[in-house]
Amino acid sequence: MSLQDTKPLIGRVQEVGGLVSLSEYETGGGYTAAHKALKQMTPSEVIDLVREANLRGRGGAGFPTGVKWGFAKGEPQTPGYKYLVCNGDEMEPGTFKDRYLIKFNPHSLIEGMILGAYAIGAEKAYVFLRGEYHEPNRQLARAIAEAREKNYLGRSIFGSDFNLDLRIHLSGGRYICGEETALLNALEGKRGQPRYKPPFPPASGAWGRPTIVNNVETLCNVPAIIRNGAQWYHDLGLTDDAGTKIYGISGRVNKPGLWELPMGTPIRELVDVHAGGMRDGYKLRGILPGGASTDYLVEEHFDLPMDYKTIQDAGSRMGTGTMILMDDSICPVDMARNLQHFFAQESCGFCTPCREGLPWVEELLADIENGNGKDGDLELLDQNARYIGAPGNTFCLHATGAIEPLQSALKYFRDDFEHHIEHKSCPYREN
Amino acid sequence: MSAVELISPLTDEERNEIEAEVAHLPDRESAAIDALMIVQKHRGWISDESLRAIAKFLDMSPASLDGIATFYNLIHRQPVGRNVVMVCDSVSCYVMGADSFAVKVQDHLGIKFGETTPDDCFTLLPIVCLGACDRAPTMLINEDLFGPVKEDELTEIFSRYS
């Protein structure tokens, strides 16, 4: 039994102790899935297998990947007409998993993209990569060149009639580009502003053509599913959600980091076992389970398994599965201010509630934190949260995501907000 | 001043690199971000003169290209020093003390965020999450990622770029 049997994403990285070279990837079974699919399977069979495995999007939304691929199936089969785009614009604060995958296992992403492109009938694919990801960019560019040399990319791959041109687009840097229609505008060289939906990208995406956008981790899961089957993938998970997940923890723990673990690993196990527990003298108060744009979870939730459904039922989202921990030395009001500073700055500015509302919220929070809070400020924040956060009041979900940590901070840490306003000071500051 | 002087012509190298991007795109305008990044790589930043030259080369208006250039965090429309220091101010680094770390970096370089040292060696900018949250607090100098950075390491780190 190899590590890859239980860790399809990074098992090979651990076996070789770092960057997986092309030859190391191949001796670990790499590119056999692409070979098998292109030689023995129809695109529909690939889609069906991924759907059966219940692979859900790892970028945050958790949409079933096979279903998404199915949306692009059956469109005009002109060669090169459709696009597959990998969303490697990892800018959700607190998220650092895609960097790891691209840097250490770039060929698994390439193989996943060959499979995805074959399934949907795309002959051109892009990796939309963060401009700040210099080292992952170098590793991926080298891996793409190696794959071209071996004819794993290019024309007539494995002697089939399938062609694939894969390129990297380096982003100019803006959080909103992680939103898939903003990403497509940025890919087209435009301002990264979200588009009105519908039409959705599988109908009209990059340059007006059917386009599927998948997260890095999502695509990296595909080769092992094709190799080992849907049932195997299903059995990897502890709960109803299938597969493994790359979980991450940042904050005041003894061993911050990333781990590939069965989907549904409990929060407390992640914190206490894998992250080595909280550092001496610090107590865990709250977590943002899947990045900055997810609602806080608190003590009553810490025994829950981290999977899509459970975390959603608890009032938050699993998001990217990389958690940010708030310990008892952190002021919840100031942390909310930090979060809203980010969202206000990264708003694309198109919709009024987001462009005007988020800076207003940030200002209110800064006032409260600095001892200038007034009676009525909390009600104003509540009101703003309801109005800005309501889906449908803005084009995309940027503002909705921004409000998630705010509304839950107002709910779980309300005493802290009230204390700041009442005493006109922040109790977490020294002096 | 004639119109010609408002343009800083692209070098052959810049033109070739931009054309290589245009070659695999459906139209010239689609290479706008790539072209801005290419020219910035050679010139450090995008001046008005560079902007006009790129716009002309891509058959688009300088105004729409400026709309693109100013949208993105990593495209500099003002001069920067030889080295660009970006300090993460997002939430994971915040939890690990990014605010006080940022003060130390500013003290160390003797400049505030958005400023360049008088010798043109460093420009200091805030940056959103660098995706290395297990190494907070983090900092990017040009293409080099640092983290977790301790205050007593700053002298040595910056000396590598002086």
XYZ file of C-alpha atoms in Angstrom:
593
model
C 0.000 0.000 0.000
C 1.388 3.383 -0.954
C 0.643 6.777 0.497
C -1.203 7.556 -2.704
C -3.908 5.023 -1.832
C -5.130 7.280 0.938
C -3.682 10.604 -0.221
C -4.243 10.993 -3.946
C -3.330 14.690 -3.890
C -0.076 14.899 -1.956
C 0.804 11.280 -1.145
C 3.356 11.285 -3.933
C 4.837 14.574 -2.684
C 5.400 12.963 0.704
C 6.833 9.808 -0.848
C 9.469 11.703 -2.796
C 9.949 14.350 -0.113
C 9.234 17.481 -2.146
C 8.723 18.485 -5.760
C 7.464 15.526 -7.798
C 9.467 15.432 -11.029
C 7.983 14.091 -14.248
C 9.732 10.735 -13.896
C 8.729 10.454 -10.232
C 5.173 11.299 -11.161
C 5.188 8.611 -13.847
C 6.691 5.887 -11.660
C 3.922 6.644 -9.169
C 1.327 5.897 -11.847
C 1.185 9.406 -13.247
C -0.362 9.998 -16.691
C -1.820 6.460 -16.759
C -5.272 7.937 -16.100
C -4.965 10.324 -19.036
C -3.701 7.467 -21.213
C -6.575 5.235 -20.159
C -9.216 7.928 -20.693
C -7.986 9.047 -24.098
C -7.531 5.499 -25.387
C -10.371 3.606 -23.734
C -13.054 6.007 -22.522
C -15.468 8.374 -24.198
C -15.707 11.922 -22.839
C -19.157 11.073 -21.454
C -17.726 8.127 -19.565
C -15.134 10.402 -17.937
C -17.866 12.842 -16.911
C -20.063 10.053 -15.575
C -17.236 8.636 -13.499
C -16.416 12.016 -11.955
C -20.109 12.602 -11.244
C -20.440 9.158 -9.695
C -17.415 9.836 -7.487
C -19.261 12.916 -6.203
C -16.238 15.165 -6.562
C -17.282 18.654 -5.454
C -15.501 21.881 -6.356
C -12.683 22.624 -3.932
C -12.509 26.350 -4.638
C -15.221 27.197 -2.149
C -18.643 26.722 -3.674
C -18.615 22.920 -3.610
C -20.501 22.494 -6.872
C -20.424 18.904 -8.220
C -17.652 18.812 -10.833
C -19.178 16.108 -13.032
C -22.438 18.027 -13.227
C -20.583 21.205 -14.192
C -18.677 19.371 -16.915
C -21.959 17.989 -18.176
C -23.176 21.547 -18.846
C -20.505 22.027 -21.496
C -21.066 18.661 -23.102
C -23.053 18.593 -26.312
C -22.149 22.108 -27.358
C -20.749 22.499 -30.877
C -17.859 20.114 -31.342
C -15.701 22.433 -33.451
C -12.128 21.633 -32.414
C -10.716 24.211 -30.070
C -14.057 25.891 -29.643
C -14.377 25.417 -25.895
C -12.065 26.317 -23.053
C -11.067 24.711 -19.808
C -9.755 27.194 -17.273
C -8.087 26.290 -14.013
C -8.728 28.827 -11.303
C -5.357 29.167 -9.601
C -6.054 32.692 -8.411
C -5.730 31.712 -4.786
C -6.489 34.997 -3.037
C -8.956 33.987 -0.363
C -7.155 35.210 2.762
C -6.010 32.301 4.877
C -5.803 29.920 1.916
C -2.511 28.374 0.855
C -3.348 24.940 -0.541
C -3.229 25.543 -4.297
C 0.212 27.116 -3.958
C 1.394 23.861 -2.402
C -0.197 21.630 -5.048
C 1.186 23.604 -7.995
C 4.615 24.018 -6.459
C 5.101 20.382 -5.463
C 2.858 18.344 -7.756
C 2.408 20.338 -10.987
C 2.049 17.254 -13.200
C -1.036 16.123 -11.275
C -2.694 19.415 -12.204
C -1.661 19.011 -15.840
C -3.016 15.463 -15.955
C -6.253 16.618 -14.311
C -6.561 19.317 -16.961
C -5.960 16.849 -19.799
C -8.809 14.744 -18.385
C -11.100 17.728 -17.850
C -10.423 19.155 -21.299
C -10.997 15.759 -22.915
C -14.253 15.332 -20.990
C -15.741 18.643 -22.077
C -14.160 18.744 -25.541
C -11.797 21.685 -25.053
C -8.569 21.888 -27.000
C -7.323 24.998 -25.296
C -6.834 25.365 -21.570
C -5.494 28.043 -19.266
C -4.195 28.091 -15.755
C -5.149 31.460 -14.301
C -2.416 31.897 -11.730
C -1.814 34.532 -9.063
C 0.798 37.054 -10.113
C 2.440 36.765 -6.693
C 2.975 33.004 -7.089
C 6.443 33.215 -8.620
C 7.803 29.853 -7.506
C 4.633 27.881 -8.401
C 4.653 29.671 -11.761
C 8.212 28.525 -12.469
C 7.451 24.931 -11.475
C 4.255 24.807 -13.511
C 5.869 26.367 -16.586
C 8.652 23.805 -16.429
C 6.189 20.936 -15.987
C 4.125 22.133 -18.957
C 7.279 22.213 -21.106
C 8.160 18.672 -19.972
C 4.648 17.447 -20.734
C 4.795 19.028 -24.196
C 8.091 17.316 -24.869
C 6.567 13.937 -23.986
C 3.509 14.719 -26.104
C 1.236 14.601 -23.047
C 0.243 18.056 -24.291
C 0.104 19.184 -27.898
C -1.309 17.339 -30.880
C -2.579 13.739 -31.039
C -1.907 13.032 -27.381
C -1.127 9.313 -26.775
C -1.754 8.759 -30.478
C -5.430 9.717 -30.067
C -7.115 12.441 -32.077
C -7.240 14.689 -29.009
C -5.182 17.904 -28.965
C -4.580 20.222 -26.029
C -2.755 23.520 -25.793
C -2.186 24.499 -22.142
C -0.999 27.944 -21.104
C -0.503 29.987 -17.964
C -2.089 33.422 -17.561
C -0.403 35.347 -14.766
C -2.883 37.606 -12.999
C -2.321 41.297 -12.447
C -3.634 40.709 -8.936
C -7.138 41.352 -7.646
C -9.228 39.190 -5.291
C -12.338 39.513 -7.424
C -10.594 37.604 -10.228
C -11.279 34.456 -8.226
C -14.953 34.936 -9.143
C -15.228 32.938 -12.329
C -16.761 35.527 -14.627
C -14.352 38.209 -13.379
C -11.583 35.705 -13.986
C -12.760 35.268 -17.573
C -12.731 39.033 -18.155
C -9.205 39.183 -16.735
C -8.177 36.249 -18.933
C -9.431 38.260 -21.894
C -7.125 41.093 -20.834
C -9.893 43.276 -19.417
C -10.694 44.732 -16.020
C -11.615 41.855 -13.761
C -15.222 42.773 -13.174
C -17.850 40.066 -12.752
C -20.326 39.543 -15.573
C -24.066 39.369 -15.357
C -25.314 35.796 -15.089
C -26.950 34.137 -16.976
C -25.420 33.233 -19.310
C -23.158 31.093 -17.156
C -19.645 30.253 -18.391
C -20.497 26.713 -19.574
C -22.796 28.407 -22.112
C -20.787 31.560 -22.766
C -17.426 32.054 -21.083
C -13.987 33.064 -22.335
C -14.272 35.055 -25.568
C -17.956 34.109 -25.669
C -17.301 30.395 -25.911
C -18.389 27.558 -23.623
C -15.935 27.501 -20.743
C -15.537 25.391 -17.650
C -13.689 26.889 -14.691
C -12.352 24.501 -12.037
C -10.190 25.025 -8.961
C -6.642 23.599 -8.791
C -7.397 21.077 -6.034
C -10.540 19.937 -7.842
C -8.609 19.113 -11.011
C -5.795 17.423 -9.075
C -8.366 14.941 -7.747
C -9.409 13.740 -11.188
C -6.477 11.475 -12.210
C -6.859 9.249 -9.147
C -10.630 9.004 -9.662
C -10.092 7.794 -13.225
C -7.383 5.356 -12.077
C -9.094 3.914 -9.028
C -12.799 4.420 -9.639
C -15.723 6.173 -8.017
C -16.251 3.730 -5.167
C -12.638 3.982 -4.031
C -12.915 7.762 -4.035
C -16.167 7.672 -2.149
C -14.729 5.409 0.514
C -11.901 7.869 1.232
C -14.344 10.260 2.904
C -15.624 9.837 6.469
C -19.028 11.379 5.776
C -21.339 11.688 2.782
C -18.933 14.025 1.004
C -16.417 11.990 -0.934
C -12.642 11.933 -1.192
C -9.925 13.634 0.729
C -9.527 17.330 1.430
C -6.521 19.486 1.908
C -7.188 21.132 5.234
C -5.056 23.959 6.471
C -4.701 25.893 9.691
C -3.150 29.280 10.321
C -3.089 31.176 13.580
C -1.551 30.625 17.017
C -1.191 26.846 16.913
C 2.008 24.909 17.505
C 2.262 23.550 13.964
C 0.408 25.613 11.364
C 0.257 23.857 8.013
C -1.619 21.737 5.497
C -2.721 18.116 5.635
C -4.510 15.884 3.166
C -7.075 14.014 5.244
C -10.354 12.169 4.757
C -13.227 14.503 3.947
C -15.166 15.036 7.163
C -12.227 15.105 9.586
C -13.493 16.838 12.749
C -12.399 20.413 13.450
C -11.046 19.546 16.885
C -8.855 16.783 15.458
C -7.441 19.224 12.911
C -6.578 21.743 15.605
C -5.448 19.467 18.427
C -3.787 16.616 16.563
C -2.599 17.841 13.172
C -1.851 21.442 14.112
C -0.435 20.369 17.483
C -2.954 22.325 19.562
C -2.970 25.962 20.572
C 0.261 27.566 21.706
C 0.744 27.815 25.458
C -1.244 30.634 26.951
C -3.718 30.955 24.099
C -7.271 29.686 23.982
C -9.206 29.085 20.793
C -12.273 31.319 20.550
C -13.444 31.135 16.957
C -12.523 29.935 13.510
C -13.183 31.049 9.985
C -13.504 27.519 8.584
C -12.841 28.108 4.916
C -11.145 31.446 4.406
C -11.948 35.072 5.167
C -15.369 35.054 3.502
C -16.912 32.356 5.698
C -18.975 32.757 8.883
C -17.246 32.197 12.228
C -17.716 28.928 14.019
C -17.266 28.803 17.815
C -16.747 26.295 20.648
C -20.143 24.614 20.187
C -19.116 23.658 16.622
C -15.608 22.358 17.203
C -16.608 18.697 17.314
C -18.260 18.892 13.900
C -16.764 17.124 10.902
C -15.398 19.461 8.226
C -17.509 18.668 5.199
C -19.715 20.735 2.929
C -23.095 19.791 4.371
C -22.251 19.816 8.078
C -20.512 23.183 7.984
C -23.327 24.655 5.921
C -25.894 23.344 8.396
C -23.874 24.997 11.175
C -24.392 28.352 9.438
C -21.062 28.706 7.672
C -19.322 27.297 4.600
C -16.441 24.894 4.242
C -15.093 27.249 1.597
C -11.499 26.358 0.801
C -11.118 24.182 3.905
C -8.208 26.249 5.145
C -9.124 27.652 8.533
C -8.053 30.824 10.272
C -8.003 30.561 14.054
C -8.913 33.433 16.347
C -7.437 33.014 19.809
C -8.402 34.873 22.978
C -5.698 37.521 22.532
C -7.309 38.768 19.323
C -9.925 41.513 19.468
C -12.962 40.368 17.443
C -13.805 43.979 16.567
C -10.341 44.710 15.222
C -10.231 41.402 13.359
C -13.559 42.322 11.753
C -12.025 45.674 10.796
C -9.049 43.901 9.207
C -11.360 41.616 7.233
C -13.557 44.463 6.016
C -10.511 46.498 5.041
C -9.587 43.663 2.700
C -13.056 43.311 1.197
C -13.553 47.066 0.807
C -10.199 47.394 -0.929
C -10.784 44.432 -3.226
C -14.323 45.369 -4.258
C -14.297 45.903 -8.021
C -16.464 48.994 -7.492
C -19.220 48.136 -9.927
C -22.176 47.779 -7.545
C -23.061 50.526 -5.082
C -23.781 48.421 -1.967
C -20.358 46.807 -2.248
C -18.358 49.857 -3.340
C -19.909 52.287 -0.828
C -21.178 49.902 1.833
C -18.008 48.003 2.602
C -15.836 51.104 3.258
C -18.633 52.452 5.458
C -18.656 49.215 7.440
C -14.863 49.341 7.754
C -15.091 52.919 9.047
C -17.739 52.030 11.615
C -15.606 49.147 12.850
C -12.502 51.336 13.046
C -14.465 53.918 15.053
C -15.700 51.297 17.497
C -12.216 49.782 17.822
C -10.663 53.204 18.424
C -13.089 54.141 21.170
C -15.267 56.375 19.034
C -18.242 54.027 18.828
C -21.714 55.486 19.383
C -25.070 54.146 20.446
C -26.785 52.824 17.364
C -23.561 51.752 15.627
C -24.279 48.072 16.167
C -27.760 48.434 14.745
C -26.257 50.257 11.783
C -23.804 47.399 11.273
C -26.653 44.876 11.518
C -28.635 46.837 8.969
C -25.685 47.127 6.600
C -24.957 43.433 6.962
C -28.522 42.587 5.982
C -28.602 44.959 3.050
C -25.099 44.475 1.634
C -25.050 40.751 2.289
C -28.349 39.869 0.656
C -27.673 37.933 -2.543
C -29.304 39.720 -5.448
C -28.480 43.225 -4.266
C -25.153 42.983 -6.098
C -23.899 41.408 -9.344
C -21.643 38.843 -7.699
C -21.110 37.332 -4.264
C -18.138 39.480 -3.187
C -20.240 41.581 -0.808
C -22.159 38.538 0.400
C -18.880 36.841 1.266
C -17.576 39.984 2.939
C -20.585 40.118 5.229
C -20.406 36.465 6.331
C -17.628 36.939 8.920
C -19.158 40.263 10.006
C -22.661 38.989 10.660
C -21.350 36.007 12.596
C -18.901 38.180 14.575
C -21.829 40.416 15.535
C -23.713 37.315 16.619
C -21.050 35.390 18.527
C -18.892 38.210 19.881
C -21.567 40.851 20.470
C -20.467 41.413 24.050
C -17.086 42.548 22.757
C -18.655 45.069 20.397
C -20.902 46.411 23.171
C -18.000 46.640 25.608
C -16.007 48.741 23.126
C -18.880 51.167 22.638
C -19.810 51.381 26.290
C -16.266 51.896 27.602
C -15.036 53.865 24.581
C -11.919 51.709 24.358
C -10.571 48.345 23.245
C -9.939 45.982 26.185
C -7.455 43.949 24.112
C -4.980 46.791 23.774
C -2.225 47.100 26.289
C -2.506 50.061 28.732
C 5.170 69.086 -27.678
C 4.378 66.825 -30.571
C 2.416 63.619 -30.170
C 5.504 61.547 -30.875
C 7.212 62.760 -27.685
C 4.291 61.594 -25.552
C 5.207 58.047 -26.383
C 8.126 56.043 -25.095
C 8.599 53.554 -27.928
C 8.679 49.863 -27.094
C 11.987 48.081 -27.517
C 12.313 45.188 -29.958
C 12.549 42.825 -27.013
C 9.310 44.172 -25.513
C 7.550 43.996 -28.876
C 8.656 40.413 -29.440
C 7.542 39.309 -26.011
C 4.135 40.964 -26.443
C 3.709 39.506 -29.935
C 4.400 36.039 -28.521
C 1.385 36.519 -26.233
C -0.781 38.002 -28.983
C 0.006 34.982 -31.191
C -2.124 32.602 -29.128
C -4.968 35.021 -28.328
C -8.042 35.808 -30.446
C -7.244 39.534 -30.699
C -4.542 42.044 -29.760
C -6.478 43.701 -26.915
C -6.634 40.388 -25.062
C -2.893 40.715 -24.443
C -3.365 43.982 -22.513
C -2.485 42.647 -19.054
C 0.369 40.515 -20.391
C 1.753 43.539 -22.244
C 1.572 45.747 -19.148
C 3.378 43.105 -17.100
C 6.020 42.610 -19.793
C 6.806 46.310 -20.074
C 6.769 46.682 -16.302
C 9.264 43.826 -16.033
C 11.667 45.821 -18.230
C 10.955 49.336 -16.957
C 9.906 48.789 -13.359
C 6.638 50.671 -13.769
C 4.131 51.913 -16.356
C 4.567 55.615 -17.115
C 2.008 57.556 -19.171
C 4.453 57.372 -22.078
C 4.779 53.581 -21.753
C 1.025 53.266 -21.449
C 0.447 55.148 -24.699
C 3.042 53.043 -26.489
C 1.447 49.779 -25.355
C -2.044 51.038 -26.246
C -0.895 51.975 -29.719
C 0.827 48.636 -30.194
C -2.353 46.764 -29.186
C -4.690 48.979 -31.248
C -6.615 50.212 -28.232
C -7.225 53.554 -26.576
C -4.852 54.711 -23.813
C -7.913 55.412 -21.637
C -9.210 51.862 -21.735
C -5.714 50.487 -21.176
C -5.344 52.794 -18.166
C -8.637 51.455 -16.841
C -7.050 48.018 -16.920
C -3.668 49.122 -15.557
C -5.192 50.868 -12.545
C -7.484 47.936 -11.761
C -4.730 45.520 -10.845
C -2.695 45.529 -7.636
C 0.547 44.407 -9.259
C 0.738 46.989 -12.024
C 2.572 50.111 -10.885
C 1.438 53.397 -12.407
C 3.969 55.299 -10.316
C 7.743 54.848 -10.207
C 9.065 52.229 -7.816
C 12.517 51.563 -6.433
C 14.855 48.817 -7.615
C 13.243 46.424 -5.144
C 9.575 46.236 -4.247
C 8.787 45.063 -0.725
C 5.234 43.850 -0.179
C 4.028 43.131 3.345
C 0.899 41.038 3.791
C -1.878 42.780 5.733
C -4.559 40.096 5.439
C -6.194 38.187 8.222
C -3.851 35.238 8.896
C -0.850 37.524 9.100
C -2.955 39.981 11.119
C -3.645 37.273 13.684
C 0.109 36.639 13.877
C 0.953 40.282 14.486
C 1.156 41.789 10.992
C 0.237 45.272 12.236
C 3.222 45.548 14.563
C 5.409 43.769 12.003
C 4.427 46.387 9.428
C 5.469 49.170 11.808
C 8.873 47.523 12.227
C 9.410 47.192 8.486
C 8.521 50.863 8.006
C 10.889 51.898 10.803
C 13.590 49.738 9.351
C 13.361 51.159 5.858
C 12.610 54.648 7.141
C 9.602 55.007 4.844
C 5.846 54.590 5.041
C 3.728 52.333 2.862
C 3.521 53.738 -0.641
C 6.920 55.432 -0.385
C 10.355 54.801 -1.903
C 13.664 55.164 -0.072
C 15.675 58.252 -1.124
C 18.368 56.020 -2.672
C 15.680 54.359 -4.832
C 16.540 50.971 -3.389
C 13.186 49.986 -1.859
C 9.522 50.733 -2.420
C 7.235 49.532 0.361
C 3.665 48.423 -0.397
C 0.954 46.536 1.470
C -0.272 43.378 -0.238
C -3.229 41.048 0.255
C -2.792 37.479 1.477
C 0.304 35.922 -0.108
C -1.003 32.378 0.287
C 1.657 31.325 2.766
C -0.475 31.663 5.890
C 1.294 28.888 7.797
C 4.398 31.093 7.619
C 2.854 34.344 8.904
C 3.883 37.128 9.043
C 4.918 37.084 5.400
C 6.642 39.465 3.039
C 7.484 39.360 -0.654
C 10.598 41.109 -1.984
C 10.479 41.114 -5.779
C 9.983 37.384 -6.447
C 11.257 36.110 -3.095
C 8.850 35.036 -0.376
C 9.828 35.373 3.286
C 8.056 33.997 6.341
C 7.746 33.757 9.204
C 9.870 36.891 9.407
C 11.305 37.909 12.754
C 12.233 41.487 13.495
C 15.914 40.689 14.108
C 16.176 39.157 10.626
C 15.148 42.319 8.805
C 18.626 43.862 8.632
C 20.109 40.764 7.045
C 17.190 40.259 4.645
C 17.217 43.829 3.363
C 21.016 43.851 3.070
C 20.744 41.163 0.380
C 18.995 43.678 -1.845
C 20.986 46.804 -1.083
